[in-house]
Amino acid sequence: MNERVHQAITQEQQMQREVTRSVEHDVQVHLVNSFTRDNSGGNPAGVILNPPELSVAQKIAIARQVGFSETAFVYVGEDTDFKVDFFTPEGEVDFCGHATVAVFFTLASLDRLAPGHYTQETKAGILSVAVSPHSVVMDQALPVTRQGPDIDDVAVALGVPPEVITGTGLPIAVVSTGLPDILIPVQPGQLDLLQPDYEAIANLSRKFDAIGFHVFELSHQTSITAHCRNFAPLYGIDEESATGSASGALGCYLVNHLLPGKTHFLLEQGRAMGCSSLIQVTIDTQEQRISRVRVGGQAIMVGTKTVKHPFL
């Protein structure tokens, strides 16, 4: 294990003990907005460094108290620098991109990590993370792709005519670079007009073993590749403003279906929520096959919050 990491977590463990002595059974949560755009927007995540021993049910209860789409529980890793568990208010997920950015940005902001490369153990595998003074960039798993739902069913769930999807000439697909999402193209100008039926989206997500819908339209702006919206009501998230895992999957999708020679993508998400965010994606290829997936962005610290240790 990286000695700097051990020292960082040891310091945080001592802090948690001191908090516990003064306010019994409280847990400190760092609040971070990830994938910000010019220090605004972004997607909030909670970060708990070296928490006390907790059951799955207790972690879910804490995630509900935090109230964000995801909360990360960070431990010292055995064969990695960190072990990170990710929880929504409804349950555990294997991986979370914006919470990963939040974890490493928190440690760097607290001067407990120097710029460099680190590893984290997640239920999606062991992944590398690069920390710089201005951003956090994570490696994601290589893409796994399978067939998506019928266009008519998806169109009904999104409240649009099927032609809004078929007019793109692109397929609906389930793609995972750590978490599976249903990727859905729509024609330019249609993204903000969606009328999502959250129950229908949850049912299709469950049927296709996916987290949710990641809907995108190609951008007319030269710097931005696509604008996106993400709906994950199956996990208690009607819509979120930046989704790192789905962004990695979308980068792979674009390389495979539309932009085979492109390696760098800038994705915007959250516009319809009034919380525009920017996510950077880099896809490396070797012999026309995807060999590496990286997703990164900036973040800002919002503050801290104290939540009660749940007795379950």
Short mmCIF file of C-alpha atoms in Angstrom, two decimals:
data_model
loop_
_atom_site.label_atom_id
_atom_site.label_comp_id
_atom_site.label_asym_id
_atom_site.label_seq_id
_atom_site.Cartn_x
_atom_site.Cartn_y
_atom_site.Cartn_z
CA MET A 1 0.00 0.00 0.00
CA ASN A 2 1.12 3.55 -0.77
CA GLU A 3 2.58 5.00 2.49
CA ARG A 4 0.99 8.39 1.77
CA VAL A 5 -2.39 6.70 1.55
CA HIS A 6 -1.87 4.88 4.85
CA GLN A 7 -0.99 8.15 6.58
CA ALA A 8 -3.99 9.92 5.03
CA ILE A 9 -6.51 7.32 6.14
CA THR A 10 -4.89 6.98 9.57
CA GLN A 11 -5.35 10.72 10.08
CA GLU A 12 -8.98 10.51 9.03
CA GLN A 13 -9.56 7.50 11.28
CA GLN A 14 -8.25 9.50 14.24
CA MET A 15 -10.55 12.38 13.31
CA GLN A 16 -13.55 10.04 13.17
CA ARG A 17 -12.63 8.67 16.61
CA GLU A 18 -12.39 12.18 18.01
CA VAL A 19 -15.79 13.04 16.54
CA THR A 20 -17.26 9.84 17.98
CA ARG A 21 -15.92 10.67 21.45
CA SER A 22 -17.53 14.11 21.34
CA VAL A 23 -20.76 13.20 19.51
CA GLU A 24 -21.45 9.53 20.00
CA HIS A 25 -22.29 7.56 16.84
CA ASP A 26 -22.04 10.49 14.41
CA VAL A 27 -20.34 10.10 11.02
CA GLN A 28 -18.71 12.95 9.10
CA VAL A 29 -19.50 13.23 5.39
CA HIS A 30 -17.55 15.39 2.92
CA LEU A 31 -19.82 16.95 0.29
CA VAL A 32 -18.38 17.39 -3.20
CA ASN A 33 -19.74 18.44 -6.60
CA SER A 34 -18.04 16.39 -9.33
CA PHE A 35 -17.68 17.15 -13.05
CA THR A 36 -18.20 20.86 -12.50
CA ARG A 37 -18.22 23.43 -15.28
CA ASP A 38 -16.42 26.69 -14.48
CA ASN A 39 -16.86 25.98 -10.75
CA SER A 40 -20.61 25.49 -11.12
CA GLY A 41 -22.92 22.62 -11.95
CA GLY A 42 -21.67 19.13 -11.31
CA ASN A 43 -23.19 16.15 -9.52
CA PRO A 44 -23.03 16.01 -5.71
CA ALA A 45 -21.63 13.00 -3.88
CA GLY A 46 -20.98 12.20 -0.26
CA VAL A 47 -17.55 10.90 0.82
CA ILE A 48 -16.96 9.12 4.13
CA LEU A 49 -13.31 8.41 4.89
CA ASN A 50 -12.60 5.31 6.97
CA PRO A 51 -16.09 4.91 8.44
CA PRO A 52 -16.86 2.72 11.44
CA GLU A 53 -17.89 -0.88 10.83
CA LEU A 54 -21.24 -0.76 9.04
CA SER A 55 -23.66 -3.27 7.57
CA VAL A 56 -25.11 -2.89 4.08
CA ALA A 57 -28.41 -1.77 5.61
CA GLN A 58 -26.62 0.86 7.69
CA LYS A 59 -24.77 2.19 4.64
CA ILE A 60 -28.06 2.50 2.77
CA ALA A 61 -29.55 4.36 5.73
CA ILE A 62 -26.58 6.75 5.79
CA ALA A 63 -26.84 7.30 2.02
CA ARG A 64 -30.48 8.26 2.53
CA GLN A 65 -29.49 10.74 5.24
CA VAL A 66 -26.86 12.26 2.95
CA GLY A 67 -29.54 12.60 0.28
CA PHE A 68 -27.35 12.49 -2.83
CA SER A 69 -27.51 10.03 -5.71
CA GLU A 70 -24.37 8.28 -4.41
CA THR A 71 -22.29 8.17 -1.26
CA ALA A 72 -18.81 6.61 -1.18
CA PHE A 73 -17.42 4.71 1.82
CA VAL A 74 -13.62 4.74 1.65
CA TYR A 75 -11.32 2.23 3.35
CA VAL A 76 -7.64 1.34 3.22
CA GLY A 77 -7.19 -1.36 0.59
CA GLU A 78 -5.41 -4.66 1.15
CA ASP A 79 -3.74 -4.95 -2.25
CA THR A 80 -4.73 -1.49 -3.48
CA ASP A 81 -4.46 2.05 -2.14
CA PHE A 82 -8.18 2.16 -1.39
CA LYS A 83 -11.29 0.04 -1.21
CA VAL A 84 -14.42 2.01 -2.06
CA ASP A 85 -18.07 0.99 -1.63
CA PHE A 86 -20.73 2.99 -3.47
CA PHE A 87 -24.31 3.32 -2.23
CA THR A 88 -27.43 5.02 -3.58
CA PRO A 89 -30.39 5.70 -1.28
CA GLU A 90 -31.85 2.41 -2.56
CA GLY A 91 -28.86 0.08 -2.46
CA GLU A 92 -25.27 -0.70 -3.38
CA VAL A 93 -23.85 -0.28 -6.90
CA ASP A 94 -20.62 -1.76 -8.22
CA PHE A 95 -19.09 1.55 -9.30
CA CYS A 96 -19.78 5.26 -9.51
CA GLY A 97 -17.80 7.68 -11.65
CA HIS A 98 -18.72 11.00 -10.08
CA ALA A 99 -18.28 9.60 -6.57
CA THR A 100 -14.81 8.36 -7.55
CA VAL A 101 -13.90 11.89 -8.60
CA ALA A 102 -15.32 13.11 -5.29
CA VAL A 103 -13.25 10.63 -3.24
CA PHE A 104 -9.90 11.54 -4.74
CA PHE A 105 -10.66 15.25 -4.92
CA THR A 106 -11.54 15.17 -1.21
CA LEU A 107 -8.27 13.47 -0.26
CA ALA A 108 -6.26 15.87 -2.41
CA SER A 109 -8.10 18.92 -1.04
CA LEU A 110 -7.35 17.81 2.51
CA ASP A 111 -3.65 17.49 1.58
CA ARG A 112 -3.78 13.75 2.22
CA LEU A 113 -2.84 12.78 -1.32
CA ALA A 114 -0.14 14.23 -3.54
CA PRO A 115 -0.62 14.36 -7.32
CA GLY A 116 0.07 10.93 -8.74
CA HIS A 117 -1.43 7.57 -9.64
CA TYR A 118 -3.45 5.43 -7.23
CA THR A 119 -5.56 2.27 -7.28
CA GLN A 120 -9.00 1.60 -5.90
CA GLU A 121 -10.75 -1.71 -5.35
CA THR A 122 -14.41 -1.61 -6.34
CA LYS A 123 -16.99 -4.29 -7.01
CA ALA A 124 -16.43 -3.51 -10.71
CA GLY A 125 -12.74 -4.45 -10.33
CA ILE A 126 -9.44 -2.77 -9.47
CA LEU A 127 -9.25 0.58 -11.25
CA SER A 128 -6.50 3.19 -11.59
CA VAL A 129 -7.01 6.87 -10.76
CA ALA A 130 -4.75 9.79 -11.68
CA VAL A 131 -4.84 12.87 -9.44
CA SER A 132 -3.56 16.22 -10.72
CA PRO A 133 -3.88 19.73 -9.27
CA HIS A 134 -6.81 20.45 -11.59
CA SER A 135 -8.66 17.19 -12.20
CA VAL A 136 -9.22 13.55 -11.34
CA VAL A 137 -9.10 10.97 -14.14
CA MET A 138 -10.17 7.37 -13.59
CA ASP A 139 -9.67 4.24 -15.64
CA GLN A 140 -12.82 2.26 -16.30
CA ALA A 141 -13.32 -1.34 -17.38
CA LEU A 142 -13.24 -2.27 -21.06
CA PRO A 143 -16.72 -2.13 -22.60
CA VAL A 144 -19.19 -4.99 -22.57
CA THR A 145 -22.06 -4.46 -25.03
CA ARG A 146 -25.36 -6.25 -25.50
CA GLN A 147 -28.65 -5.64 -27.27
CA GLY A 148 -31.00 -3.05 -25.85
CA PRO A 149 -34.80 -2.81 -25.60
CA ASP A 150 -37.13 -2.34 -28.56
CA ILE A 151 -37.28 1.19 -29.91
CA ASP A 152 -41.06 1.41 -29.45
CA ASP A 153 -40.82 0.52 -25.75
CA VAL A 154 -38.05 3.06 -25.19
CA ALA A 155 -39.94 5.77 -27.09
CA VAL A 156 -43.01 5.27 -24.89
CA ALA A 157 -40.85 5.44 -21.75
CA LEU A 158 -39.33 8.73 -22.94
CA GLY A 159 -42.60 10.23 -24.20
CA VAL A 160 -41.39 10.75 -27.77
CA PRO A 161 -42.30 9.34 -31.21
CA PRO A 162 -40.08 6.41 -32.28
CA GLU A 163 -38.81 8.53 -35.18
CA VAL A 164 -36.92 10.72 -32.70
CA ILE A 165 -34.71 7.67 -32.07
CA THR A 166 -34.74 5.92 -35.46
CA GLY A 167 -33.96 9.21 -37.23
CA THR A 168 -30.45 9.13 -35.79
CA GLY A 169 -29.57 5.92 -37.64
CA LEU A 170 -27.91 4.68 -34.45
CA PRO A 171 -28.85 1.64 -32.33
CA ILE A 172 -30.03 1.38 -28.76
CA ALA A 173 -27.49 -0.67 -26.80
CA VAL A 174 -26.68 -1.73 -23.26
CA VAL A 175 -23.04 -0.84 -22.60
CA SER A 176 -21.02 -1.26 -19.41
CA THR A 177 -17.59 0.06 -18.47
CA GLY A 178 -18.29 -0.77 -14.84
CA LEU A 179 -22.06 -0.31 -14.68
CA PRO A 180 -24.52 -1.20 -17.48
CA ASP A 181 -26.62 1.61 -18.91
CA ILE A 182 -29.07 1.64 -21.79
CA LEU A 183 -27.64 4.12 -24.32
CA ILE A 184 -30.28 5.86 -26.41
CA PRO A 185 -29.62 8.33 -29.26
CA VAL A 186 -32.15 11.05 -30.08
CA GLN A 187 -32.17 13.64 -32.83
CA PRO A 188 -30.59 17.04 -32.11
CA GLY A 189 -33.02 19.41 -30.43
CA GLN A 190 -35.07 16.62 -28.83
CA LEU A 191 -33.14 15.96 -25.62
CA ASP A 192 -34.73 18.71 -23.54
CA LEU A 193 -38.21 17.78 -24.82
CA LEU A 194 -38.27 14.30 -23.30
CA GLN A 195 -41.17 13.46 -21.00
CA PRO A 196 -39.81 10.51 -19.04
CA ASP A 197 -42.12 7.93 -17.52
CA TYR A 198 -40.03 6.90 -14.53
CA GLU A 199 -41.98 3.73 -13.82
CA ALA A 200 -41.57 2.55 -17.42
CA ILE A 201 -37.85 3.42 -17.35
CA ALA A 202 -37.41 1.49 -14.10
CA ASN A 203 -39.23 -1.55 -15.53
CA LEU A 204 -37.10 -1.62 -18.69
CA SER A 205 -33.94 -1.08 -16.66
CA ARG A 206 -34.84 -4.03 -14.45
CA LYS A 207 -35.72 -6.22 -17.45
CA PHE A 208 -32.40 -5.50 -19.16
CA ASP A 209 -30.31 -5.59 -15.98
CA ALA A 210 -29.23 -1.96 -16.37
CA ILE A 211 -28.85 0.97 -14.01
CA GLY A 212 -30.93 3.27 -16.18
CA PHE A 213 -31.31 5.21 -19.43
CA HIS A 214 -28.47 7.38 -20.75
CA VAL A 215 -29.96 9.49 -23.53
CA PHE A 216 -27.83 11.68 -25.79
CA GLU A 217 -27.95 14.00 -28.77
CA LEU A 218 -24.93 15.03 -30.82
CA SER A 219 -23.87 18.63 -30.28
CA HIS A 220 -23.55 21.41 -32.82
CA GLN A 221 -20.91 23.06 -30.61
CA THR A 222 -17.38 22.39 -31.82
CA SER A 223 -15.96 21.73 -28.34
CA ILE A 224 -18.74 19.46 -27.05
CA THR A 225 -19.35 16.05 -28.60
CA ALA A 226 -22.79 15.32 -27.15
CA HIS A 227 -25.38 16.52 -24.65
CA CYS A 228 -26.75 13.86 -22.29
CA ARG A 229 -29.46 13.07 -19.77
CA ASN A 230 -29.41 10.14 -17.35
CA PHE A 231 -32.46 8.55 -15.70
CA ALA A 232 -32.05 5.85 -13.04
CA PRO A 233 -35.35 5.64 -11.12
CA LEU A 234 -34.76 1.94 -10.40
CA TYR A 235 -32.09 3.14 -7.94
CA GLY A 236 -34.04 6.11 -6.62
CA ILE A 237 -32.48 8.62 -9.04
CA ASP A 238 -35.08 10.18 -11.36
CA GLU A 239 -32.37 12.21 -13.13
CA GLU A 240 -28.79 13.17 -12.33
CA SER A 241 -26.61 15.92 -13.70
CA ALA A 242 -23.35 14.03 -14.36
CA THR A 243 -22.80 10.28 -14.71
CA GLY A 244 -19.19 9.19 -15.05
CA SER A 245 -19.83 5.48 -15.59
CA ALA A 246 -22.34 6.07 -18.39
CA SER A 247 -20.03 8.65 -19.97
CA GLY A 248 -17.28 6.06 -20.34
CA ALA A 249 -19.80 3.69 -21.90
CA LEU A 250 -20.98 6.42 -24.28
CA GLY A 251 -17.42 7.17 -25.39
CA CYS A 252 -16.99 3.50 -26.32
CA TYR A 253 -20.36 3.50 -28.10
CA LEU A 254 -19.39 6.54 -30.18
CA VAL A 255 -16.07 4.97 -31.18
CA ASN A 256 -17.81 1.74 -32.20
CA HIS A 257 -20.78 3.25 -34.03
CA LEU A 258 -20.04 6.76 -35.20
CA LEU A 259 -16.58 8.22 -34.62
CA PRO A 260 -14.01 5.40 -34.99
CA GLY A 261 -11.03 7.74 -35.37
CA LYS A 262 -11.85 9.98 -32.42
CA THR A 263 -10.16 9.51 -29.06
CA HIS A 264 -11.20 12.52 -26.95
CA PHE A 265 -14.79 13.43 -26.13
CA LEU A 266 -16.29 16.26 -24.09
CA LEU A 267 -19.78 15.42 -22.85
CA GLU A 268 -22.25 17.87 -21.34
CA GLN A 269 -24.95 16.69 -18.94
CA GLY A 270 -27.44 18.35 -16.62
CA ARG A 271 -28.58 21.20 -18.86
CA ALA A 272 -32.25 20.27 -18.49
CA MET A 273 -31.82 20.35 -14.70
CA GLY A 274 -30.19 23.79 -14.73
CA CYS A 275 -26.98 22.15 -13.55
CA SER A 276 -24.74 21.86 -16.61
CA SER A 277 -21.70 19.62 -16.09
CA LEU A 278 -18.70 18.63 -18.22
CA ILE A 279 -17.19 15.15 -18.42
CA GLN A 280 -13.99 14.35 -20.31
CA VAL A 281 -13.65 10.91 -21.91
CA THR A 282 -10.57 9.41 -23.58
CA ILE A 283 -10.76 6.13 -25.51
CA ASP A 284 -7.55 4.40 -26.60
CA THR A 285 -7.62 1.79 -29.36
CA GLN A 286 -5.19 -0.85 -30.62
CA GLU A 287 -5.78 -2.64 -33.90
CA GLN A 288 -9.28 -1.11 -34.10
CA ARG A 289 -10.25 -2.45 -30.67
CA ILE A 290 -10.81 -0.39 -27.55
CA SER A 291 -7.86 -0.91 -25.21
CA ARG A 292 -8.38 1.71 -22.49
CA VAL A 293 -11.22 3.87 -21.15
CA ARG A 294 -10.58 7.00 -19.08
CA VAL A 295 -13.08 9.46 -17.64
CA GLY A 296 -12.28 12.63 -15.74
CA GLY A 297 -13.23 16.10 -14.72
CA GLN A 298 -13.03 18.84 -12.14
CA ALA A 299 -14.74 19.16 -8.77
CA ILE A 300 -15.43 21.61 -5.96
CA MET A 301 -15.78 21.04 -2.21
CA VAL A 302 -19.20 22.09 -0.93
CA GLY A 303 -18.71 21.42 2.78
CA THR A 304 -19.29 18.73 5.38
CA LYS A 305 -22.30 17.17 7.01
CA THR A 306 -22.72 15.08 10.14
CA VAL A 307 -25.14 12.16 9.97
CA LYS A 308 -26.30 9.80 12.70
CA HIS A 309 -24.91 6.27 12.88
CA PRO A 310 -28.05 4.16 12.26
CA PHE A 311 -28.87 1.32 14.65
CA LEU A 312 -30.46 -1.42 12.55
#
